[in-house]
mmCIF file of C-alpha atoms (C1' of nucleotides) in Angstrom:
data_model
loop_
_atom_site.group_PDB
_atom_site.id
_atom_site.type_symbol
_atom_site.label_atom_id
_atom_site.label_comp_id
_atom_site.label_asym_id
_atom_site.label_seq_id
_atom_site.Cartn_x
_atom_site.Cartn_y
_atom_site.Cartn_z
ATOM 1 C CA MET A 5 -97.732 24.781 -83.936
ATOM 2 C CA GLY A 6 -98.713 28.034 -82.236
ATOM 3 C CA ASN A 7 -95.761 28.704 -79.942
ATOM 4 C CA SER A 8 -96.844 32.053 -78.611
ATOM 5 C CA LEU A 9 -97.171 30.623 -75.120
ATOM 6 C CA GLN A 10 -93.637 29.335 -74.911
ATOM 7 C CA GLY A 11 -90.868 30.585 -72.661
ATOM 8 C CA LYS A 12 -92.952 32.986 -70.609
ATOM 9 C CA PRO A 13 -95.730 32.594 -68.105
ATOM 10 C CA SER A 14 -98.922 32.204 -70.135
ATOM 11 C CA ALA A 15 -101.068 32.305 -67.026
ATOM 12 C CA ASP A 16 -100.215 32.768 -63.372
ATOM 13 C CA LYS A 17 -99.655 29.145 -62.675
ATOM 14 C CA VAL A 18 -98.686 27.701 -66.049
ATOM 15 C CA ARG A 19 -95.263 27.647 -67.613
ATOM 16 C CA VAL A 20 -94.113 25.923 -70.798
ATOM 17 C CA PHE A 21 -90.460 25.148 -71.406
ATOM 18 C CA ALA A 22 -90.069 24.840 -75.157
ATOM 19 C CA ASN A 23 -88.136 26.856 -77.717
ATOM 20 C CA ASN A 24 -89.555 27.861 -81.093
ATOM 21 C CA ASP A 25 -88.112 24.825 -82.862
ATOM 22 C CA VAL A 26 -90.173 22.371 -80.834
ATOM 23 C CA TRP A 27 -93.308 20.919 -82.358
ATOM 24 C CA LEU A 28 -96.121 21.960 -80.016
ATOM 25 C CA GLU A 29 -99.808 21.388 -80.697
ATOM 26 C CA ALA A 30 -102.187 24.083 -79.486
ATOM 27 C CA ASN A 31 -104.370 21.259 -78.210
ATOM 28 C CA ALA A 32 -101.631 20.044 -75.868
ATOM 29 C CA VAL A 33 -101.107 23.546 -74.448
ATOM 30 C CA ALA A 34 -104.880 23.903 -74.056
ATOM 31 C CA GLN A 35 -104.995 20.647 -72.075
ATOM 32 C CA LEU A 36 -102.205 21.957 -69.849
ATOM 33 C CA HIS A 37 -104.168 25.126 -69.080
ATOM 34 C CA THR A 38 -107.432 23.269 -68.539
ATOM 35 C CA THR A 39 -105.802 20.841 -66.135
ATOM 36 C CA ALA A 40 -104.101 23.708 -64.293
ATOM 37 C CA GLN A 41 -107.591 25.071 -63.537
ATOM 38 C CA LEU A 42 -108.543 22.009 -61.468
ATOM 39 C CA PRO A 43 -109.178 22.868 -57.812
ATOM 40 C CA HIS A 44 -106.097 22.714 -55.555
ATOM 41 C CA ILE A 45 -103.613 22.951 -58.436
ATOM 42 C CA HIS A 46 -101.084 25.717 -57.704
ATOM 43 C CA ALA A 47 -98.649 25.315 -60.577
ATOM 44 C CA ALA A 48 -98.378 23.496 -63.882
ATOM 45 C CA VAL A 49 -95.381 22.966 -66.125
ATOM 46 C CA GLY A 50 -95.240 21.781 -69.727
ATOM 47 C CA LEU A 51 -91.943 20.215 -70.759
ATOM 48 C CA PRO A 52 -90.765 20.359 -74.395
ATOM 49 C CA ASP A 53 -92.095 16.853 -75.076
ATOM 50 C CA LEU A 54 -95.595 18.089 -74.183
ATOM 51 C CA HIS A 55 -98.310 16.463 -76.264
ATOM 52 C CA ALA A 56 -102.019 15.834 -75.969
ATOM 53 C CA GLY A 57 -103.268 12.825 -74.063
ATOM 54 C CA ARG A 58 -106.729 11.553 -73.206
ATOM 55 C CA GLY A 59 -107.957 14.570 -71.299
ATOM 56 C CA TYR A 60 -104.678 15.323 -69.574
ATOM 57 C CA PRO A 61 -101.471 16.244 -71.354
ATOM 58 C CA ILE A 62 -98.309 14.130 -71.367
ATOM 59 C CA GLY A 63 -94.929 15.727 -70.731
ATOM 60 C CA ALA A 64 -96.279 17.791 -67.856
ATOM 61 C CA ALA A 65 -96.056 18.234 -64.090
ATOM 62 C CA PHE A 66 -98.668 19.598 -61.686
ATOM 63 C CA PHE A 67 -98.288 20.798 -58.096
ATOM 64 C CA SER A 68 -101.317 20.584 -55.801
ATOM 65 C CA VAL A 69 -101.910 21.377 -52.135
ATOM 66 C CA GLY A 70 -104.133 19.362 -49.809
ATOM 67 C CA HIS A 71 -105.453 17.175 -52.598
ATOM 68 C CA LEU A 72 -104.183 14.665 -55.127
ATOM 69 C CA TYR A 73 -105.400 13.371 -58.480
ATOM 70 C CA PRO A 74 -104.817 9.698 -59.360
ATOM 71 C CA ALA A 75 -106.212 10.346 -62.862
ATOM 72 C CA LEU A 76 -103.435 12.884 -63.470
ATOM 73 C CA VAL A 77 -100.809 10.199 -62.926
ATOM 74 C CA GLY A 78 -102.696 7.957 -65.320
ATOM 75 C CA GLY A 79 -102.901 4.215 -65.648
ATOM 76 C CA ASP A 80 -99.243 3.380 -65.998
ATOM 77 C CA ILE A 81 -98.167 4.253 -62.459
ATOM 78 C CA GLY A 82 -94.400 3.898 -62.099
ATOM 79 C CA CYS A 83 -93.577 3.795 -65.799
ATOM 80 C CA GLY A 84 -89.982 4.849 -66.312
ATOM 81 C CA MET A 85 -86.496 4.329 -67.662
ATOM 82 C CA ALA A 86 -83.783 1.993 -66.430
ATOM 83 C CA LEU A 87 -80.260 2.235 -67.859
ATOM 84 C CA TRP A 88 -77.662 -0.521 -67.589
ATOM 85 C CA ARG A 89 -74.092 -0.822 -68.787
ATOM 86 C CA THR A 90 -73.584 -4.235 -70.357
ATOM 87 C CA GLY A 91 -70.310 -6.115 -70.619
ATOM 88 C CA LEU A 92 -70.481 -5.986 -74.429
ATOM 89 C CA LYS A 93 -68.298 -3.682 -76.495
ATOM 90 C CA ALA A 94 -69.952 -1.741 -79.304
ATOM 91 C CA HIS A 95 -67.097 -2.256 -81.784
ATOM 92 C CA LYS A 96 -67.262 -6.024 -81.286
ATOM 93 C CA THR A 97 -70.946 -6.397 -82.087
ATOM 94 C CA SER A 98 -73.583 -5.221 -84.569
ATOM 95 C CA PRO A 99 -77.356 -4.837 -84.781
ATOM 96 C CA ALA A 100 -77.552 -8.135 -86.699
ATOM 97 C CA ARG A 101 -75.508 -10.015 -84.085
ATOM 98 C CA LEU A 102 -77.534 -8.505 -81.243
ATOM 99 C CA GLU A 103 -80.789 -9.439 -82.959
ATOM 100 C CA LYS A 104 -79.638 -13.031 -83.315
ATOM 101 C CA LEU A 105 -78.471 -13.236 -79.689
ATOM 102 C CA LEU A 106 -81.728 -11.797 -78.344
ATOM 103 C CA GLY A 107 -84.132 -13.931 -80.346
ATOM 104 C CA SER A 108 -87.644 -13.599 -78.922
ATOM 105 C CA GLN A 109 -88.069 -12.347 -75.370
ATOM 106 C CA GLU A 110 -91.824 -12.867 -75.145
ATOM 107 C CA GLY A 111 -93.625 -15.031 -72.631
ATOM 108 C CA PRO A 112 -93.037 -15.599 -68.943
ATOM 109 C CA LEU A 113 -89.772 -14.799 -67.249
ATOM 110 C CA PRO A 114 -87.265 -17.689 -67.037
ATOM 111 C CA GLN A 115 -87.807 -19.555 -63.764
ATOM 112 C CA ALA A 116 -84.469 -18.585 -62.196
ATOM 113 C CA LEU A 117 -85.095 -14.862 -62.786
ATOM 114 C CA LEU A 118 -88.635 -15.158 -61.427
ATOM 115 C CA ALA A 119 -87.265 -16.793 -58.274
ATOM 116 C CA GLN A 120 -84.765 -13.936 -57.953
ATOM 117 C CA ALA A 121 -87.580 -11.363 -58.111
ATOM 118 C CA GLN A 122 -89.944 -13.288 -55.819
ATOM 119 C CA PRO A 123 -88.897 -11.793 -52.442
ATOM 120 C CA GLU A 124 -89.459 -8.201 -53.586
ATOM 121 C CA LEU A 125 -92.679 -9.196 -55.361
ATOM 122 C CA ALA A 126 -93.963 -10.847 -52.165
ATOM 123 C CA ALA A 127 -92.905 -7.832 -50.104
ATOM 124 C CA LEU A 128 -94.672 -5.257 -52.275
ATOM 125 C CA CYS A 129 -97.817 -7.424 -52.344
ATOM 126 C CA HIS A 130 -97.643 -7.633 -48.555
ATOM 127 C CA ASP A 131 -97.295 -3.865 -48.082
ATOM 128 C CA ALA A 132 -100.475 -2.859 -49.932
ATOM 129 C CA ALA A 133 -103.833 -4.445 -50.675
ATOM 130 C CA LEU A 134 -103.635 -4.702 -54.469
ATOM 131 C CA PRO A 135 -106.427 -5.161 -57.017
ATOM 132 C CA LEU A 136 -104.542 -7.912 -58.875
ATOM 133 C CA PRO A 137 -103.494 -11.330 -57.523
ATOM 134 C CA ALA A 138 -99.798 -11.993 -56.911
ATOM 135 C CA ALA A 139 -99.892 -14.822 -59.458
ATOM 136 C CA GLN A 140 -100.910 -12.405 -62.230
ATOM 137 C CA LEU A 141 -98.195 -9.954 -61.202
ATOM 138 C CA ALA A 142 -95.655 -12.774 -61.328
ATOM 139 C CA GLY A 143 -96.919 -13.737 -64.783
ATOM 140 C CA SER A 144 -96.446 -10.208 -66.167
ATOM 141 C CA LEU A 145 -93.022 -9.690 -64.633
ATOM 142 C CA GLY A 146 -90.329 -9.251 -67.268
ATOM 143 C CA SER A 147 -92.755 -8.265 -70.046
ATOM 144 C CA ILE A 148 -92.191 -5.012 -71.909
ATOM 145 C CA GLY A 149 -95.803 -4.298 -72.839
ATOM 146 C CA GLY A 150 -97.032 -2.259 -75.800
ATOM 147 C CA GLY A 151 -97.380 1.361 -76.826
ATOM 148 C CA ASN A 152 -94.143 3.310 -76.487
ATOM 149 C CA HIS A 153 -92.454 0.735 -74.255
ATOM 150 C CA PHE A 154 -89.226 -0.866 -75.431
ATOM 151 C CA ALA A 155 -85.877 -2.338 -74.510
ATOM 152 C CA GLU A 156 -83.012 -0.814 -76.471
ATOM 153 C CA LEU A 157 -79.311 -1.523 -76.914
ATOM 154 C CA LEU A 158 -77.224 1.581 -77.469
ATOM 155 C CA ALA A 159 -73.668 2.668 -78.108
ATOM 156 C CA CYS A 160 -72.130 5.657 -76.336
ATOM 157 C CA GLU A 161 -71.404 8.169 -79.081
ATOM 158 C CA GLN A 162 -70.115 11.051 -77.054
ATOM 159 C CA LEU A 163 -69.073 11.832 -73.499
ATOM 160 C CA TYR A 164 -69.298 15.502 -72.565
ATOM 161 C CA ALA A 165 -66.984 17.260 -70.115
ATOM 162 C CA ALA A 166 -67.301 15.869 -66.597
ATOM 163 C CA PRO A 167 -69.416 17.941 -64.211
ATOM 164 C CA GLU A 168 -67.810 19.710 -61.286
ATOM 165 C CA GLY A 169 -70.362 19.180 -58.582
ATOM 166 C CA ASP A 170 -72.692 22.134 -59.038
ATOM 167 C CA GLY A 171 -75.875 20.077 -59.119
ATOM 168 C CA PRO A 172 -78.922 21.030 -57.034
ATOM 169 C CA ALA A 173 -77.563 22.342 -53.752
ATOM 170 C CA ASP A 174 -80.131 20.493 -51.651
ATOM 171 C CA ALA A 175 -79.586 17.146 -53.307
ATOM 172 C CA ASP A 176 -76.455 15.456 -52.025
ATOM 173 C CA ALA A 177 -77.739 12.045 -53.027
ATOM 174 C CA ALA A 178 -78.339 13.348 -56.559
ATOM 175 C CA THR A 179 -74.801 14.721 -56.786
ATOM 176 C CA THR A 180 -73.401 11.441 -55.493
ATOM 177 C CA ALA A 181 -75.453 9.545 -58.080
ATOM 178 C CA THR A 182 -74.131 11.787 -60.861
ATOM 179 C CA THR A 183 -70.533 11.175 -59.802
ATOM 180 C CA ALA A 184 -71.099 7.411 -59.637
ATOM 181 C CA VAL A 185 -72.821 7.213 -63.035
ATOM 182 C CA CYS A 186 -70.152 9.359 -64.712
ATOM 183 C CA ALA A 187 -67.435 7.135 -63.266
ATOM 184 C CA ALA A 188 -69.198 4.076 -64.701
ATOM 185 C CA LEU A 189 -69.550 5.496 -68.223
ATOM 186 C CA ASP A 190 -67.372 3.601 -70.674
ATOM 187 C CA PRO A 191 -67.341 5.010 -74.217
ATOM 188 C CA LYS A 192 -66.806 1.515 -75.639
ATOM 189 C CA ALA A 193 -69.621 -0.268 -73.821
ATOM 190 C CA VAL A 194 -73.022 -1.289 -75.119
ATOM 191 C CA TYR A 195 -75.830 0.066 -72.911
ATOM 192 C CA LEU A 196 -79.280 -1.334 -72.249
ATOM 193 C CA LEU A 197 -82.225 1.014 -71.789
ATOM 194 C CA VAL A 198 -85.562 -0.350 -70.552
ATOM 195 C CA HIS A 199 -88.746 1.698 -70.829
ATOM 196 C CA SER A 200 -91.662 -0.063 -69.182
ATOM 197 C CA GLY A 201 -94.104 0.294 -66.356
ATOM 198 C CA SER A 202 -96.427 -1.487 -63.952
ATOM 199 C CA ARG A 203 -98.247 -3.388 -66.735
ATOM 200 C CA GLY A 204 -101.795 -4.236 -65.651
ATOM 201 C CA LEU A 205 -101.329 -3.196 -62.029
ATOM 202 C CA GLY A 206 -101.326 0.597 -62.373
ATOM 203 C CA GLY A 207 -104.340 0.454 -64.655
ATOM 204 C CA ALA A 208 -106.286 -1.657 -62.183
ATOM 205 C CA ILE A 209 -105.433 0.751 -59.362
ATOM 206 C CA LEU A 210 -106.584 3.746 -61.415
ATOM 207 C CA ARG A 211 -109.745 1.978 -62.586
ATOM 208 C CA ALA A 212 -110.815 1.400 -58.970
ATOM 209 C CA GLN A 213 -110.130 5.076 -58.193
ATOM 210 C CA VAL A 214 -112.183 6.336 -61.134
ATOM 211 C CA GLU A 215 -115.028 3.954 -60.301
ATOM 212 C CA ALA A 216 -115.100 5.218 -56.701
ATOM 213 C CA HIS A 217 -114.352 8.924 -57.135
ATOM 214 C CA GLY A 218 -114.511 9.813 -60.822
ATOM 215 C CA HIS A 219 -111.844 12.383 -61.687
ATOM 216 C CA ALA A 220 -112.414 14.454 -58.556
ATOM 217 C CA GLY A 221 -109.309 13.112 -56.833
ATOM 218 C CA LEU A 222 -108.739 12.696 -53.116
ATOM 219 C CA ALA A 223 -108.369 15.041 -50.161
ATOM 220 C CA ALA A 224 -104.860 14.411 -48.835
ATOM 221 C CA ASP A 225 -105.817 13.801 -45.209
ATOM 222 C CA THR A 226 -108.198 10.917 -45.812
ATOM 223 C CA PRO A 227 -107.940 7.142 -45.502
ATOM 224 C CA GLN A 228 -108.844 7.014 -49.229
ATOM 225 C CA ALA A 229 -105.765 9.051 -50.136
ATOM 226 C CA GLN A 230 -103.574 6.929 -47.880
ATOM 227 C CA HIS A 231 -104.984 3.812 -49.512
ATOM 228 C CA TYR A 232 -104.207 5.106 -53.004
ATOM 229 C CA LEU A 233 -100.720 6.207 -51.988
ATOM 230 C CA MET A 234 -99.988 2.743 -50.571
ATOM 231 C CA GLN A 235 -101.116 1.097 -53.822
ATOM 232 C CA HIS A 236 -99.233 3.709 -55.841
ATOM 233 C CA GLU A 237 -96.050 2.940 -53.900
ATOM 234 C CA ALA A 238 -96.486 -0.773 -54.615
ATOM 235 C CA ALA A 239 -96.966 0.025 -58.322
ATOM 236 C CA LEU A 240 -93.736 2.082 -58.344
ATOM 237 C CA ARG A 241 -91.904 -0.892 -56.832
ATOM 238 C CA TYR A 242 -93.531 -3.362 -59.228
ATOM 239 C CA ALA A 243 -92.654 -1.218 -62.265
ATOM 240 C CA ARG A 244 -89.058 -0.961 -61.092
ATOM 241 C CA LEU A 245 -88.908 -4.712 -60.473
ATOM 242 C CA ASN A 246 -90.352 -5.276 -63.944
ATOM 243 C CA ARG A 247 -87.650 -3.125 -65.577
ATOM 244 C CA GLU A 248 -85.000 -5.015 -63.641
ATOM 245 C CA ALA A 249 -86.476 -8.363 -64.710
ATOM 246 C CA ILE A 250 -86.533 -7.227 -68.358
ATOM 247 C CA ALA A 251 -82.918 -6.083 -68.100
ATOM 248 C CA GLN A 252 -81.868 -9.380 -66.499
ATOM 249 C CA ARG A 253 -83.530 -11.512 -69.170
ATOM 250 C CA PHE A 254 -81.981 -9.415 -71.954
ATOM 251 C CA LEU A 255 -78.542 -9.603 -70.313
ATOM 252 C CA GLN A 256 -78.949 -13.356 -69.974
ATOM 253 C CA ALA A 257 -79.771 -13.654 -73.686
ATOM 254 C CA LEU A 258 -76.740 -11.496 -74.501
ATOM 255 C CA ARG A 259 -74.611 -13.693 -72.199
ATOM 256 C CA SER A 260 -73.402 -10.575 -70.460
ATOM 257 C CA ASP A 261 -73.305 -9.227 -66.958
ATOM 258 C CA GLY A 262 -74.700 -5.763 -66.349
ATOM 259 C CA LEU A 263 -74.235 -2.755 -64.104
ATOM 260 C CA PRO A 264 -77.398 -0.817 -63.199
ATOM 261 C CA LEU A 265 -76.792 2.927 -63.662
ATOM 262 C CA LEU A 266 -80.196 4.409 -62.985
ATOM 263 C CA ASP A 267 -83.912 3.664 -62.702
ATOM 264 C CA VAL A 268 -86.229 6.672 -62.795
ATOM 265 C CA SER A 269 -90.026 6.757 -62.969
ATOM 266 C CA HIS A 270 -91.831 9.495 -64.927
ATOM 267 C CA ASN A 271 -95.480 8.708 -64.001
ATOM 268 C CA HIS A 272 -96.161 9.272 -60.307
ATOM 269 C CA VAL A 273 -97.411 11.603 -57.584
ATOM 270 C CA LEU A 274 -95.001 12.417 -54.758
ATOM 271 C CA PRO A 275 -95.047 14.684 -51.708
ATOM 272 C CA ALA A 276 -93.005 17.825 -52.361
ATOM 273 C CA THR A 277 -92.458 21.394 -51.266
ATOM 274 C CA HIS A 278 -92.956 24.198 -53.786
ATOM 275 C CA ASP A 279 -92.981 27.943 -53.065
ATOM 276 C CA GLY A 280 -92.823 27.128 -49.367
ATOM 277 C CA LEU A 281 -95.966 25.002 -49.550
ATOM 278 C CA GLN A 282 -96.257 21.298 -48.756
ATOM 279 C CA GLY A 283 -98.112 19.448 -51.457
ATOM 280 C CA PHE A 284 -97.878 16.893 -54.232
ATOM 281 C CA ILE A 285 -96.075 16.882 -57.560
ATOM 282 C CA HIS A 286 -97.923 14.871 -60.182
ATOM 283 C CA ARG A 287 -95.710 13.820 -63.059
ATOM 284 C CA LYS A 288 -97.338 12.583 -66.242
ATOM 285 C CA GLY A 289 -94.534 11.742 -68.639
ATOM 286 C CA ALA A 290 -92.154 14.024 -66.759
ATOM 287 C CA THR A 291 -88.762 12.958 -65.444
ATOM 288 C CA PRO A 292 -87.822 14.019 -61.906
ATOM 289 C CA ALA A 293 -84.895 16.425 -61.700
ATOM 290 C CA ASP A 294 -83.985 15.720 -58.081
ATOM 291 C CA VAL A 295 -82.733 12.132 -58.174
ATOM 292 C CA GLY A 296 -79.449 12.453 -60.051
ATOM 293 C CA PRO A 297 -78.668 11.926 -63.721
ATOM 294 C CA VAL A 298 -81.529 10.905 -66.001
ATOM 295 C CA LEU A 299 -81.772 9.499 -69.483
ATOM 296 C CA ILE A 300 -83.980 11.304 -72.008
ATOM 297 C CA PRO A 301 -84.574 8.975 -74.944
ATOM 298 C CA GLY A 302 -85.207 10.071 -78.497
ATOM 299 C CA SER A 303 -87.360 8.035 -80.826
ATOM 300 C CA ARG A 304 -85.932 4.685 -81.913
ATOM 301 C CA GLY A 305 -84.371 6.441 -84.911
ATOM 302 C CA ASP A 306 -82.772 9.218 -82.913
ATOM 303 C CA TYR A 307 -80.176 9.840 -80.211
ATOM 304 C CA SER A 308 -80.757 9.543 -76.467
ATOM 305 C CA TYR A 309 -79.140 11.858 -73.930
ATOM 306 C CA LEU A 310 -77.893 11.317 -70.404
ATOM 307 C CA VAL A 311 -78.258 14.642 -68.625
ATOM 308 C CA GLN A 312 -77.557 16.164 -65.242
ATOM 309 C CA PRO A 313 -80.440 18.279 -63.928
ATOM 310 C CA LEU A 314 -79.389 21.793 -62.843
ATOM 311 C CA PRO A 315 -80.724 23.988 -60.010
ATOM 312 C CA GLY A 316 -82.870 25.892 -62.541
ATOM 313 C CA CYS A 317 -85.209 22.879 -62.513
ATOM 314 C CA ALA A 318 -86.818 24.307 -59.366
ATOM 315 C CA ALA A 319 -88.742 26.600 -61.739
ATOM 316 C CA ALA A 320 -89.953 23.540 -63.664
ATOM 317 C CA LEU A 321 -91.411 21.707 -60.649
ATOM 318 C CA ASN A 322 -88.170 19.722 -60.564
ATOM 319 C CA SER A 323 -89.173 18.052 -63.794
ATOM 320 C CA LEU A 324 -87.704 17.377 -67.222
ATOM 321 C CA ALA A 325 -88.893 15.933 -70.519
ATOM 322 C CA HIS A 326 -89.274 12.151 -70.445
ATOM 323 C CA GLY A 327 -88.499 11.671 -74.120
ATOM 324 C CA ALA A 328 -89.083 13.215 -77.525
ATOM 325 C CA GLY A 329 -92.880 13.320 -77.190
ATOM 326 C CA ARG A 330 -95.337 12.308 -79.862
ATOM 327 C CA LYS A 331 -95.887 14.558 -82.866
ATOM 328 C CA TRP A 332 -98.581 12.463 -84.569
ATOM 329 C CA ALA A 333 -101.534 10.648 -83.039
ATOM 330 C CA ARG A 334 -101.214 6.874 -83.186
ATOM 331 C CA SER A 335 -104.306 6.669 -85.384
ATOM 332 C CA ASP A 336 -102.679 8.946 -88.021
ATOM 333 C CA CYS A 337 -99.431 7.011 -88.418
ATOM 334 C CA MET A 338 -100.528 4.212 -90.740
ATOM 335 C CA GLY A 339 -102.241 6.626 -93.140
ATOM 336 C CA ARG A 340 -99.274 8.988 -93.229
ATOM 337 C CA LEU A 341 -96.502 6.416 -93.484
ATOM 338 C CA ALA A 342 -97.888 3.412 -95.379
ATOM 339 C CA PRO A 343 -97.788 5.265 -98.758
ATOM 340 C CA ARG A 344 -94.084 6.007 -98.218
ATOM 341 C CA PHE A 345 -92.767 2.981 -96.323
ATOM 342 C CA GLN A 346 -93.291 -0.749 -96.398
ATOM 343 C CA ALA A 347 -93.369 -2.307 -92.946
ATOM 344 C CA SER A 348 -90.065 -4.035 -93.659
ATOM 345 C CA ALA A 349 -88.418 -0.644 -94.353
ATOM 346 C CA LEU A 350 -89.378 0.497 -90.850
ATOM 347 C CA ARG A 351 -87.255 -2.311 -89.406
ATOM 348 C CA LYS A 352 -84.177 -0.168 -90.101
ATOM 349 C CA THR A 353 -83.634 3.432 -88.936
ATOM 350 C CA ARG A 354 -81.663 6.354 -90.315
ATOM 351 C CA LEU A 355 -79.000 5.722 -87.664
ATOM 352 C CA GLY A 356 -78.497 2.154 -88.906
ATOM 353 C CA SER A 357 -80.229 0.518 -85.965
ATOM 354 C CA THR A 358 -82.570 -2.456 -86.169
ATOM 355 C CA VAL A 359 -86.135 -2.547 -84.882
ATOM 356 C CA VAL A 360 -87.528 -5.835 -83.618
ATOM 357 C CA CYS A 361 -91.298 -5.426 -83.768
ATOM 358 C CA ASN A 362 -93.469 -8.220 -85.033
ATOM 359 C CA ASP A 363 -96.622 -6.186 -84.733
ATOM 360 C CA LYS A 364 -97.283 -4.250 -87.918
ATOM 361 C CA ALA A 365 -99.581 -1.631 -86.387
ATOM 362 C CA LEU A 366 -97.070 -0.924 -83.615
ATOM 363 C CA LEU A 367 -94.230 -0.690 -86.146
ATOM 364 C CA TYR A 368 -96.050 2.238 -87.797
ATOM 365 C CA GLU A 369 -97.422 3.841 -84.614
ATOM 366 C CA GLU A 370 -93.954 4.031 -83.096
ATOM 367 C CA ALA A 371 -92.085 5.106 -86.231
ATOM 368 C CA PRO A 372 -89.487 7.845 -85.603
ATOM 369 C CA GLN A 373 -91.485 10.161 -87.890
ATOM 370 C CA ALA A 374 -94.297 10.112 -85.309
ATOM 371 C CA TYR A 375 -92.030 11.739 -82.712
ATOM 372 C CA LYS A 376 -90.540 15.195 -82.219
ATOM 373 C CA ALA A 377 -86.849 15.706 -82.996
ATOM 374 C CA ILE A 378 -85.001 14.932 -79.759
ATOM 375 C CA ASP A 379 -82.452 17.681 -80.441
ATOM 376 C CA SER A 380 -85.215 20.318 -80.304
ATOM 377 C CA VAL A 381 -86.322 18.931 -76.947
ATOM 378 C CA ILE A 382 -82.776 18.829 -75.548
ATOM 379 C CA ALA A 383 -81.981 22.320 -76.919
ATOM 380 C CA SER A 384 -85.065 23.650 -75.104
ATOM 381 C CA LEU A 385 -83.851 22.171 -71.821
ATOM 382 C CA LEU A 386 -80.329 23.548 -72.368
ATOM 383 C CA GLU A 387 -81.573 27.035 -73.297
ATOM 384 C CA ALA A 388 -83.770 27.137 -70.186
ATOM 385 C CA GLY A 389 -80.759 26.213 -68.030
ATOM 386 C CA LEU A 390 -82.389 23.018 -66.824
ATOM 387 C CA VAL A 391 -79.697 20.466 -67.750
ATOM 388 C CA ARG A 392 -76.103 19.817 -68.580
ATOM 389 C CA LEU A 393 -75.283 17.061 -71.070
ATOM 390 C CA LEU A 394 -73.316 14.083 -69.791
ATOM 391 C CA ALA A 395 -73.443 11.647 -72.714
ATOM 392 C CA ARG A 396 -75.087 10.967 -76.053
ATOM 393 C CA PHE A 397 -76.150 7.466 -77.100
ATOM 394 C CA LYS A 398 -76.982 5.992 -80.490
ATOM 395 C CA PRO A 399 -79.450 3.112 -80.856
ATOM 396 C CA LEU A 400 -78.158 -0.251 -82.129
ATOM 397 C CA LEU A 401 -81.320 -2.295 -81.684
ATOM 398 C CA THR A 402 -84.760 -1.410 -80.384
ATOM 399 C CA TYR A 403 -86.779 -4.373 -79.181
ATOM 400 C CA LYS A 404 -90.545 -3.861 -79.111
ATOM 401 C CA LYS A 405 -92.055 -7.289 -79.621
ATOM 402 C CA GLY A 406 -90.679 -10.667 -80.705
ATOM 403 C CA GLY A 407 -92.414 -13.777 -81.992
ATOM 404 C CA GLN A 408 -93.597 -14.579 -85.523
ATOM 405 C CA PRO A 409 -92.310 -12.010 -88.062
ATOM 406 C CA CYS A 410 -95.021 -9.736 -89.439
ATOM 407 C CA CYS A 411 -93.122 -8.716 -92.596
ATOM 408 C "C1'" DA B 20 -100.905 1.882 -71.518
ATOM 409 C "C1'" DT B 21 -104.031 -2.104 -70.924
ATOM 410 C "C1'" DG B 22 -103.919 -9.936 -69.756
ATOM 411 C "C1'" DT B 23 -108.140 -3.035 -73.229
ATOM 412 C "C1'" DA B 24 -113.437 -2.306 -74.100
ATOM 413 C "C1'" DC B 25 -117.010 -0.704 -77.412
#
DNA sequence: ATGTAC
């Protein structure tokens, strides 16, 4: 946990936003610096959820000029968070009741919901030549996937003082979004948070890129870059549609209507201006700070925070943490936790919430112990002047995978 | 992360 690089520029173009309480592996910081040395990269930022990935770090943002790197975005193009307010009231339900209502949400999307999504699915397939057939994309729609993806029901534990409109000065739409979301917050409501991405599509797009160009990336003014950006845009739309489909099927199971509050991707590359230069911001597990309020989830056994990005985010490539960030490698979790916890014990969390996960390996890999403390991540963002807190949520039920019980 | 790939 060498934190000597935190809080100050450790190299000309690298900055890490993390206080001394945050778990930070030297390896993750090393990956950040190595990646920052790629040609055309002008600035790199590590957020407090920074952790090591396969080659490139997660919880990081990179600004490049004249060139872009599909491999930096990774295989789950468009992965992100969608937050809905349900019609349920927290005091009238319980984790056990919610678990019973939800049952298993595996398998293809109910026909009516698929039909509802079909026009947008057809449109995004029409707008870009994609490496997967439309039928496969339809088949994956409404599926959560594996890894750290989930759908979670939460109660609002605390509302903080309402903001007074001093969000980023150049972001009227963001300020409007903040006002609208704050007006929709009901302390009694149950909320639905969906974390998922573009399923097989983003991976197929990246695979084709790596096969054609390795990790060298693409010069911005080339047909190849335009081709990738078209596919990338389709993947962003597909991931968003997938989160909406997941939310709709969960709401249907809960027999509730829902109000969408936000949908924000944290894996993407977008045109941006930084230091007066036109270029691209690559976000790899980094939440954009220029689209209004965002939700930063803790682990399934921890709180989640709705925050308003502040103007100080300009120094962080307009990026924020996308969650708590892993502390332990997936491959270490079983060995560390199996001696202390039976799988069945991991189906309950310290906050009293229930975990639906009928995949034993995943139950251990995604245990709260494998993640950083969310309060250390949020404190880092607050201390750096990057966010203001809007609300704090407590998990009631985290749904990872249904089907036959594993324990 | 993945309708994984070794």
